[in-house]
Every structure is written in C-alpha cells, then in structure tokens.
Amino acid sequence: MGPPEGSAPMTSTVITIPRETPHRDHVLWSLFSTLFLNWCCLGFVAFAYSVRARDRKMVGDIIGAQSYASTAKCLNIWALVLGLLLTITLIAVFATVSAVNFRLYFRI
C-alpha cells in the first residue's frame, strides 16, 4: 500500500508564531499585600495598578502594561517593607510593655 499513483507529493506548511515574553502584572502579590500588609492602603493601590496592567496586556498595549506593572511592583515593595517594620515594631513594643508590667506586678 503506497500513495495513489498520479497524486502530488505531500508538502507541509510551517507557521512560525513569535513567542511573546510574559509580562508580570503582580496581581497575586498585590492581593496578598491588600489582605495582609495593607499599610496606608498601599496594597489596595498596588492591586488597582496590577488590574490595570492586566487590562492593558489583554488589549495589547505592552508599554502601558509594563508601566502599570512597574508601579504595582514598587507599591508592593513599599507595602511589604512598611508592613514588616510595623509588625516588628508592634512586637517589640508589646514585649517591652509586657516585661515592664511583669516587673511592676512582681516587684522584681
């Protein structure tokens, strides 16, 4: 069994689709910042910029998407740093106040 006689040779067509580099929009990081480290509403603002970056990416505006994503990343970094500093400060203050109250209560 072979190809039918008189038929044209089989040819193949190759279509090359350019790969786009994935651009991060930082939506998950912004959502985490919004829920857990929302210092001065930076997490919420970062989430808004992340959603805008995703919208721009879906429309095809790569430059706009990169701009919004960069702003969202910067806001997320600030929210993380300020949230960690606030948490560490509150733990230190609580520990100090507890130690002072312990000494006053037991007169050590």
mmCIF file of N, CA and C in Angstrom:
data_model
loop_
_atom_site.group_PDB
_atom_site.id
_atom_site.type_symbol
_atom_site.label_atom_id
_atom_site.label_comp_id
_atom_site.label_asym_id
_atom_site.label_seq_id
_atom_site.Cartn_x
_atom_site.Cartn_y
_atom_site.Cartn_z
ATOM 1 N N MET A 1 0.843 -1.165 0.000
ATOM 2 C CA MET A 1 0.000 0.000 0.000
ATOM 3 C C MET A 1 0.895 1.237 0.000
ATOM 4 N N GLY A 2 0.737 2.037 -0.884
ATOM 5 C CA GLY A 2 1.504 3.256 -1.012
ATOM 6 C C GLY A 2 0.586 4.384 -1.408
ATOM 7 N N PRO A 3 1.170 5.493 -1.725
ATOM 8 C CA PRO A 3 0.327 6.611 -2.149
ATOM 9 C C PRO A 3 -0.299 6.293 -3.502
ATOM 10 N N PRO A 4 -1.459 6.837 -3.735
ATOM 11 C CA PRO A 4 -2.099 6.601 -5.039
ATOM 12 C C PRO A 4 -1.246 7.172 -6.157
ATOM 13 N N GLU A 5 -1.289 6.489 -7.259
ATOM 14 C CA GLU A 5 -0.484 6.948 -8.392
ATOM 15 C C GLU A 5 -1.075 8.219 -8.982
ATOM 16 N N GLY A 6 -0.188 9.072 -9.391
ATOM 17 C CA GLY A 6 -0.618 10.309 -10.027
ATOM 18 C C GLY A 6 -0.934 11.418 -9.039
ATOM 19 N N SER A 7 -0.732 11.182 -7.762
ATOM 20 C CA SER A 7 -1.027 12.240 -6.787
ATOM 21 C C SER A 7 0.201 13.133 -6.605
ATOM 22 N N ALA A 8 -0.022 14.330 -6.200
ATOM 23 C CA ALA A 8 1.061 15.292 -5.990
ATOM 24 C C ALA A 8 1.820 14.921 -4.711
ATOM 25 N N PRO A 9 3.108 15.246 -4.670
ATOM 26 C CA PRO A 9 3.852 14.942 -3.445
ATOM 27 C C PRO A 9 3.302 15.755 -2.273
ATOM 28 N N MET A 10 3.370 15.160 -1.095
ATOM 29 C CA MET A 10 2.835 15.825 0.093
ATOM 30 C C MET A 10 3.817 16.899 0.554
ATOM 31 N N THR A 11 3.290 18.036 0.855
ATOM 32 C CA THR A 11 4.107 19.130 1.379
ATOM 33 C C THR A 11 3.526 19.555 2.724
ATOM 34 N N SER A 12 4.371 20.127 3.531
ATOM 35 C CA SER A 12 3.901 20.615 4.820
ATOM 36 C C SER A 12 4.175 22.111 4.912
ATOM 37 N N THR A 13 3.326 22.766 5.636
ATOM 38 C CA THR A 13 3.460 24.195 5.838
ATOM 39 C C THR A 13 3.789 24.438 7.305
ATOM 40 N N VAL A 14 4.814 25.221 7.540
ATOM 41 C CA VAL A 14 5.207 25.548 8.898
ATOM 42 C C VAL A 14 4.869 27.007 9.158
ATOM 43 N N ILE A 15 4.111 27.221 10.206
ATOM 44 C CA ILE A 15 3.746 28.582 10.598
ATOM 45 C C ILE A 15 4.513 28.907 11.858
ATOM 46 N N THR A 16 5.285 29.958 11.813
ATOM 47 C CA THR A 16 6.063 30.382 12.965
ATOM 48 C C THR A 16 5.314 31.492 13.675
ATOM 49 N N ILE A 17 4.982 31.232 14.930
ATOM 50 C CA ILE A 17 4.286 32.223 15.740
ATOM 51 C C ILE A 17 5.306 32.806 16.703
ATOM 52 N N PRO A 18 5.513 34.108 16.660
ATOM 53 C CA PRO A 18 6.509 34.699 17.571
ATOM 54 C C PRO A 18 6.058 34.560 19.012
ATOM 55 N N ARG A 19 6.987 34.142 19.855
ATOM 56 C CA ARG A 19 6.679 34.000 21.273
ATOM 57 C C ARG A 19 6.817 35.354 21.945
ATOM 58 N N GLU A 20 5.794 35.705 22.666
ATOM 59 C CA GLU A 20 5.851 36.931 23.436
ATOM 60 C C GLU A 20 6.414 36.599 24.809
ATOM 61 N N THR A 21 7.260 37.452 25.286
ATOM 62 C CA THR A 21 7.758 37.240 26.636
ATOM 63 C C THR A 21 6.638 37.582 27.613
ATOM 64 N N PRO A 22 6.412 36.725 28.590
ATOM 65 C CA PRO A 22 5.326 37.017 29.530
ATOM 66 C C PRO A 22 5.675 38.210 30.415
ATOM 67 N N HIS A 23 4.754 39.118 30.509
ATOM 68 C CA HIS A 23 4.958 40.298 31.345
ATOM 69 C C HIS A 23 4.177 40.092 32.633
ATOM 70 N N ARG A 24 4.851 40.257 33.734
ATOM 71 C CA ARG A 24 4.208 40.051 35.028
ATOM 72 C C ARG A 24 3.358 41.266 35.382
ATOM 73 N N ASP A 25 2.192 40.980 35.920
ATOM 74 C CA ASP A 25 1.328 42.075 36.345
ATOM 75 C C ASP A 25 1.205 42.138 37.870
ATOM 76 N N HIS A 26 1.770 41.183 38.602
ATOM 77 C CA HIS A 26 1.868 41.183 40.058
ATOM 78 C C HIS A 26 0.507 41.210 40.749
ATOM 79 N N VAL A 27 -0.498 40.559 40.163
ATOM 80 C CA VAL A 27 -1.834 40.573 40.759
ATOM 81 C C VAL A 27 -1.862 39.786 42.069
ATOM 82 N N LEU A 28 -1.245 38.608 42.103
ATOM 83 C CA LEU A 28 -1.271 37.810 43.331
ATOM 84 C C LEU A 28 -0.519 38.494 44.464
ATOM 85 N N TRP A 29 0.622 39.071 44.158
ATOM 86 C CA TRP A 29 1.395 39.791 45.171
ATOM 87 C C TRP A 29 0.580 40.972 45.695
ATOM 88 N N SER A 30 -0.100 41.675 44.797
ATOM 89 C CA SER A 30 -0.918 42.819 45.204
ATOM 90 C C SER A 30 -2.098 42.373 46.053
ATOM 91 N N LEU A 31 -2.676 41.239 45.704
ATOM 92 C CA LEU A 31 -3.790 40.724 46.503
ATOM 93 C C LEU A 31 -3.305 40.362 47.907
ATOM 94 N N PHE A 32 -2.144 39.725 47.996
ATOM 95 C CA PHE A 32 -1.565 39.413 49.296
ATOM 96 C C PHE A 32 -1.287 40.691 50.087
ATOM 97 N N SER A 33 -0.733 41.693 49.435
ATOM 98 C CA SER A 33 -0.454 42.965 50.110
ATOM 99 C C SER A 33 -1.745 43.628 50.578
ATOM 100 N N THR A 34 -2.790 43.510 49.786
ATOM 101 C CA THR A 34 -4.077 44.104 50.153
ATOM 102 C C THR A 34 -4.663 43.418 51.382
ATOM 103 N N LEU A 35 -4.569 42.091 51.420
ATOM 104 C CA LEU A 35 -5.202 41.350 52.511
ATOM 105 C C LEU A 35 -4.388 41.370 53.799
ATOM 106 N N PHE A 36 -3.062 41.340 53.710
ATOM 107 C CA PHE A 36 -2.260 41.160 54.910
ATOM 108 C C PHE A 36 -1.378 42.349 55.273
ATOM 109 N N LEU A 37 -0.852 43.065 54.331
ATOM 110 C CA LEU A 37 0.111 44.129 54.622
ATOM 111 C C LEU A 37 -0.383 45.472 54.111
ATOM 112 N N ASN A 38 -1.626 45.773 54.347
ATOM 113 C CA ASN A 38 -2.230 46.961 53.757
ATOM 114 C C ASN A 38 -1.901 48.203 54.575
ATOM 115 N N TRP A 39 -0.651 48.640 54.514
ATOM 116 C CA TRP A 39 -0.189 49.817 55.228
ATOM 117 C C TRP A 39 -0.506 51.050 54.400
ATOM 118 N N CYS A 40 -1.282 51.979 54.939
ATOM 119 C CA CYS A 40 -1.695 53.213 54.243
ATOM 120 C C CYS A 40 -2.348 52.920 52.898
ATOM 121 N N CYS A 41 -3.032 51.819 52.782
ATOM 122 C CA CYS A 41 -3.741 51.402 51.565
ATOM 123 C C CYS A 41 -2.810 51.190 50.376
ATOM 124 N N LEU A 42 -1.526 50.977 50.610
ATOM 125 C CA LEU A 42 -0.605 50.741 49.500
ATOM 126 C C LEU A 42 -0.929 49.437 48.779
ATOM 127 N N GLY A 43 -1.343 48.421 49.529
ATOM 128 C CA GLY A 43 -1.697 47.145 48.909
ATOM 129 C C GLY A 43 -2.892 47.281 47.979
ATOM 130 N N PHE A 44 -3.883 48.056 48.399
ATOM 131 C CA PHE A 44 -5.064 48.252 47.558
ATOM 132 C C PHE A 44 -4.725 49.033 46.291
ATOM 133 N N VAL A 45 -3.902 50.053 46.425
ATOM 134 C CA VAL A 45 -3.490 50.837 45.256
ATOM 135 C C VAL A 45 -2.654 49.982 44.314
ATOM 136 N N ALA A 46 -1.778 49.146 44.883
ATOM 137 C CA ALA A 46 -0.980 48.231 44.056
ATOM 138 C C ALA A 46 -1.881 47.247 43.329
ATOM 139 N N PHE A 47 -2.928 46.780 43.996
ATOM 140 C CA PHE A 47 -3.869 45.859 43.354
ATOM 141 C C PHE A 47 -4.580 46.547 42.184
ATOM 142 N N ALA A 48 -4.952 47.806 42.366
ATOM 143 C CA ALA A 48 -5.602 48.550 41.281
ATOM 144 C C ALA A 48 -4.655 48.693 40.082
ATOM 145 N N TYR A 49 -3.391 49.011 40.335
ATOM 146 C CA TYR A 49 -2.423 49.124 39.240
ATOM 147 C C TYR A 49 -2.171 47.769 38.576
ATOM 148 N N SER A 50 -2.194 46.697 39.353
ATOM 149 C CA SER A 50 -2.000 45.362 38.781
ATOM 150 C C SER A 50 -3.142 44.988 37.851
ATOM 151 N N VAL A 51 -4.352 45.323 38.260
ATOM 152 C CA VAL A 51 -5.511 45.039 37.403
ATOM 153 C C VAL A 51 -5.442 45.873 36.132
ATOM 154 N N ARG A 52 -5.004 47.120 36.255
ATOM 155 C CA ARG A 52 -4.838 47.958 35.064
ATOM 156 C C ARG A 52 -3.761 47.396 34.138
ATOM 157 N N ALA A 53 -2.684 46.879 34.735
ATOM 158 C CA ALA A 53 -1.625 46.271 33.924
ATOM 159 C C ALA A 53 -2.154 45.065 33.172
ATOM 160 N N ARG A 54 -2.971 44.251 33.849
ATOM 161 C CA ARG A 54 -3.550 43.080 33.182
ATOM 162 C C ARG A 54 -4.505 43.504 32.068
ATOM 163 N N ASP A 55 -5.286 44.539 32.303
ATOM 164 C CA ASP A 55 -6.187 45.046 31.262
ATOM 165 C C ASP A 55 -5.405 45.548 30.053
ATOM 166 N N ARG A 56 -4.352 46.302 30.298
ATOM 167 C CA ARG A 56 -3.516 46.807 29.198
ATOM 168 C C ARG A 56 -2.879 45.662 28.421
ATOM 169 N N LYS A 57 -2.476 44.615 29.130
ATOM 170 C CA LYS A 57 -1.857 43.468 28.468
ATOM 171 C C LYS A 57 -2.874 42.751 27.578
ATOM 172 N N MET A 58 -4.107 42.649 28.043
ATOM 173 C CA MET A 58 -5.144 41.978 27.256
ATOM 174 C C MET A 58 -5.511 42.781 26.011
ATOM 175 N N VAL A 59 -5.416 44.105 26.105
ATOM 176 C CA VAL A 59 -5.723 44.960 24.960
ATOM 177 C C VAL A 59 -4.591 44.932 23.944
ATOM 178 N N GLY A 60 -3.370 44.653 24.430
ATOM 179 C CA GLY A 60 -2.222 44.616 23.536
ATOM 180 C C GLY A 60 -1.264 45.767 23.725
ATOM 181 N N ASP A 61 -1.544 46.622 24.691
ATOM 182 C CA ASP A 61 -0.679 47.766 24.974
ATOM 183 C C ASP A 61 0.425 47.315 25.931
ATOM 184 N N ILE A 62 1.508 46.802 25.387
ATOM 185 C CA ILE A 62 2.581 46.237 26.195
ATOM 186 C C ILE A 62 3.304 47.326 26.994
ATOM 187 N N ILE A 63 3.528 48.486 26.383
ATOM 188 C CA ILE A 63 4.229 49.578 27.072
ATOM 189 C C ILE A 63 3.416 50.051 28.277
ATOM 190 N N GLY A 64 2.114 50.235 28.080
ATOM 191 C CA GLY A 64 1.251 50.637 29.192
ATOM 192 C C GLY A 64 1.189 49.582 30.280
ATOM 193 N N ALA A 65 1.148 48.317 29.873
ATOM 194 C CA ALA A 65 1.117 47.223 30.842
ATOM 195 C C ALA A 65 2.396 47.191 31.669
ATOM 196 N N GLN A 66 3.528 47.398 31.017
ATOM 197 C CA GLN A 66 4.801 47.408 31.749
ATOM 198 C C GLN A 66 4.865 48.578 32.724
ATOM 199 N N SER A 67 4.331 49.713 32.327
ATOM 200 C CA SER A 67 4.341 50.889 33.195
ATOM 201 C C SER A 67 3.491 50.648 34.440
ATOM 202 N N TYR A 68 2.268 50.162 34.248
ATOM 203 C CA TYR A 68 1.400 49.884 35.386
ATOM 204 C C TYR A 68 1.979 48.780 36.271
ATOM 205 N N ALA A 69 2.558 47.750 35.658
ATOM 206 C CA ALA A 69 3.142 46.649 36.423
ATOM 207 C C ALA A 69 4.342 47.121 37.239
ATOM 208 N N SER A 70 5.142 48.015 36.679
ATOM 209 C CA SER A 70 6.282 48.555 37.410
ATOM 210 C C SER A 70 5.829 49.358 38.623
ATOM 211 N N THR A 71 4.792 50.149 38.452
ATOM 212 C CA THR A 71 4.252 50.920 39.565
ATOM 213 C C THR A 71 3.681 49.992 40.635
ATOM 214 N N ALA A 72 2.967 48.947 40.207
ATOM 215 C CA ALA A 72 2.407 47.984 41.154
ATOM 216 C C ALA A 72 3.515 47.270 41.926
ATOM 217 N N LYS A 73 4.603 46.935 41.250
ATOM 218 C CA LYS A 73 5.724 46.267 41.917
ATOM 219 C C LYS A 73 6.339 47.189 42.967
ATOM 220 N N CYS A 74 6.536 48.445 42.626
ATOM 221 C CA CYS A 74 7.109 49.414 43.564
ATOM 222 C C CYS A 74 6.200 49.581 44.782
ATOM 223 N N LEU A 75 4.909 49.695 44.563
ATOM 224 C CA LEU A 75 3.969 49.844 45.676
ATOM 225 C C LEU A 75 3.933 48.588 46.539
ATOM 226 N N ASN A 76 4.043 47.420 45.922
ATOM 227 C CA ASN A 76 4.074 46.176 46.687
ATOM 228 C C ASN A 76 5.322 46.085 47.555
ATOM 229 N N ILE A 77 6.442 46.514 47.025
ATOM 230 C CA ILE A 77 7.679 46.502 47.812
ATOM 231 C C ILE A 77 7.545 47.424 49.016
ATOM 232 N N TRP A 78 7.006 48.613 48.802
ATOM 233 C CA TRP A 78 6.832 49.550 49.913
ATOM 234 C C TRP A 78 5.833 49.010 50.937
ATOM 235 N N ALA A 79 4.760 48.394 50.462
ATOM 236 C CA ALA A 79 3.783 47.820 51.388
ATOM 237 C C ALA A 79 4.410 46.697 52.205
ATOM 238 N N LEU A 80 5.247 45.885 51.572
ATOM 239 C CA LEU A 80 5.909 44.796 52.282
ATOM 240 C C LEU A 80 6.878 45.331 53.331
ATOM 241 N N VAL A 81 7.704 46.297 52.947
ATOM 242 C CA VAL A 81 8.695 46.844 53.878
ATOM 243 C C VAL A 81 8.002 47.539 55.054
ATOM 244 N N LEU A 82 7.033 48.377 54.763
ATOM 245 C CA LEU A 82 6.339 49.082 55.845
ATOM 246 C C LEU A 82 5.534 48.127 56.715
ATOM 247 N N GLY A 83 4.922 47.118 56.110
ATOM 248 C CA GLY A 83 4.177 46.129 56.887
ATOM 249 C C GLY A 83 5.077 45.334 57.812
ATOM 250 N N LEU A 84 6.246 44.939 57.331
ATOM 251 C CA LEU A 84 7.188 44.207 58.182
ATOM 252 C C LEU A 84 7.726 45.094 59.306
ATOM 253 N N LEU A 85 8.066 46.341 58.974
ATOM 254 C CA LEU A 85 8.544 47.257 60.012
ATOM 255 C C LEU A 85 7.476 47.507 61.073
ATOM 256 N N LEU A 86 6.244 47.676 60.647
ATOM 257 C CA LEU A 86 5.158 47.886 61.601
ATOM 258 C C LEU A 86 4.967 46.657 62.480
ATOM 259 N N THR A 87 5.010 45.479 61.898
ATOM 260 C CA THR A 87 4.838 44.247 62.661
ATOM 261 C C THR A 87 5.965 44.065 63.673
ATOM 262 N N ILE A 88 7.193 44.266 63.238
ATOM 263 C CA ILE A 88 8.341 44.125 64.148
ATOM 264 C C ILE A 88 8.266 45.171 65.257
ATOM 265 N N THR A 89 7.891 46.400 64.928
ATOM 266 C CA THR A 89 7.772 47.452 65.932
ATOM 267 C C THR A 89 6.689 47.121 66.954
ATOM 268 N N LEU A 90 5.538 46.650 66.493
ATOM 269 C CA LEU A 90 4.462 46.302 67.420
ATOM 270 C C LEU A 90 4.861 45.149 68.332
ATOM 271 N N ILE A 91 5.569 44.155 67.799
ATOM 272 C CA ILE A 91 6.029 43.040 68.631
ATOM 273 C C ILE A 91 7.022 43.535 69.674
ATOM 274 N N ALA A 92 7.935 44.418 69.271
ATOM 275 C CA ALA A 92 8.920 44.947 70.212
ATOM 276 C C ALA A 92 8.248 45.782 71.304
ATOM 277 N N VAL A 93 7.296 46.619 70.930
ATOM 278 C CA VAL A 93 6.592 47.437 71.913
ATOM 279 C C VAL A 93 5.792 46.555 72.862
ATOM 280 N N PHE A 94 5.115 45.581 72.336
ATOM 281 C CA PHE A 94 4.319 44.677 73.170
ATOM 282 C C PHE A 94 5.214 43.907 74.145
ATOM 283 N N ALA A 95 6.355 43.424 73.664
ATOM 284 C CA ALA A 95 7.275 42.690 74.533
ATOM 285 C C ALA A 95 7.835 43.598 75.619
ATOM 286 N N THR A 96 8.173 44.826 75.272
ATOM 287 C CA THR A 96 8.717 45.760 76.254
ATOM 288 C C THR A 96 7.679 46.116 77.304
ATOM 289 N N VAL A 97 6.480 46.421 76.881
ATOM 290 C CA VAL A 97 5.415 46.776 77.819
ATOM 291 C C VAL A 97 5.085 45.583 78.710
ATOM 292 N N SER A 98 5.064 44.398 78.145
ATOM 293 C CA SER A 98 4.784 43.208 78.949
ATOM 294 C C SER A 98 5.874 42.969 79.977
ATOM 295 N N ALA A 99 7.123 43.172 79.595
ATOM 296 C CA ALA A 99 8.229 42.984 80.536
ATOM 297 C C ALA A 99 8.166 44.017 81.655
ATOM 298 N N VAL A 100 7.859 45.258 81.332
ATOM 299 C CA VAL A 100 7.760 46.307 82.349
ATOM 300 C C VAL A 100 6.601 46.010 83.291
ATOM 301 N N ASN A 101 5.466 45.617 82.749
ATOM 302 C CA ASN A 101 4.314 45.288 83.587
ATOM 303 C C ASN A 101 4.598 44.080 84.472
ATOM 304 N N PHE A 102 5.316 43.111 83.964
ATOM 305 C CA PHE A 102 5.685 41.931 84.748
ATOM 306 C C PHE A 102 6.560 42.329 85.931
ATOM 307 N N ARG A 103 7.538 43.189 85.679
ATOM 308 C CA ARG A 103 8.433 43.641 86.765
ATOM 309 C C ARG A 103 7.688 44.470 87.802
ATOM 310 N N LEU A 104 6.769 45.314 87.343
ATOM 311 C CA LEU A 104 5.999 46.134 88.286
ATOM 312 C C LEU A 104 5.049 45.268 89.098
ATOM 313 N N TYR A 105 4.451 44.283 88.485
ATOM 314 C CA TYR A 105 3.484 43.443 89.177
ATOM 315 C C TYR A 105 4.170 42.578 90.246
ATOM 316 N N PHE A 106 5.315 41.997 89.899
ATOM 317 C CA PHE A 106 6.009 41.128 90.835
ATOM 318 C C PHE A 106 7.113 41.847 91.601
ATOM 319 N N ARG A 107 7.292 43.124 91.371
ATOM 320 C CA ARG A 107 8.269 43.970 92.056
ATOM 321 C C ARG A 107 9.665 43.338 92.043
ATOM 322 N N ILE A 108 10.111 43.048 90.845
ATOM 323 C CA ILE A 108 11.436 42.434 90.667
ATOM 324 C C ILE A 108 12.476 43.522 90.520
#
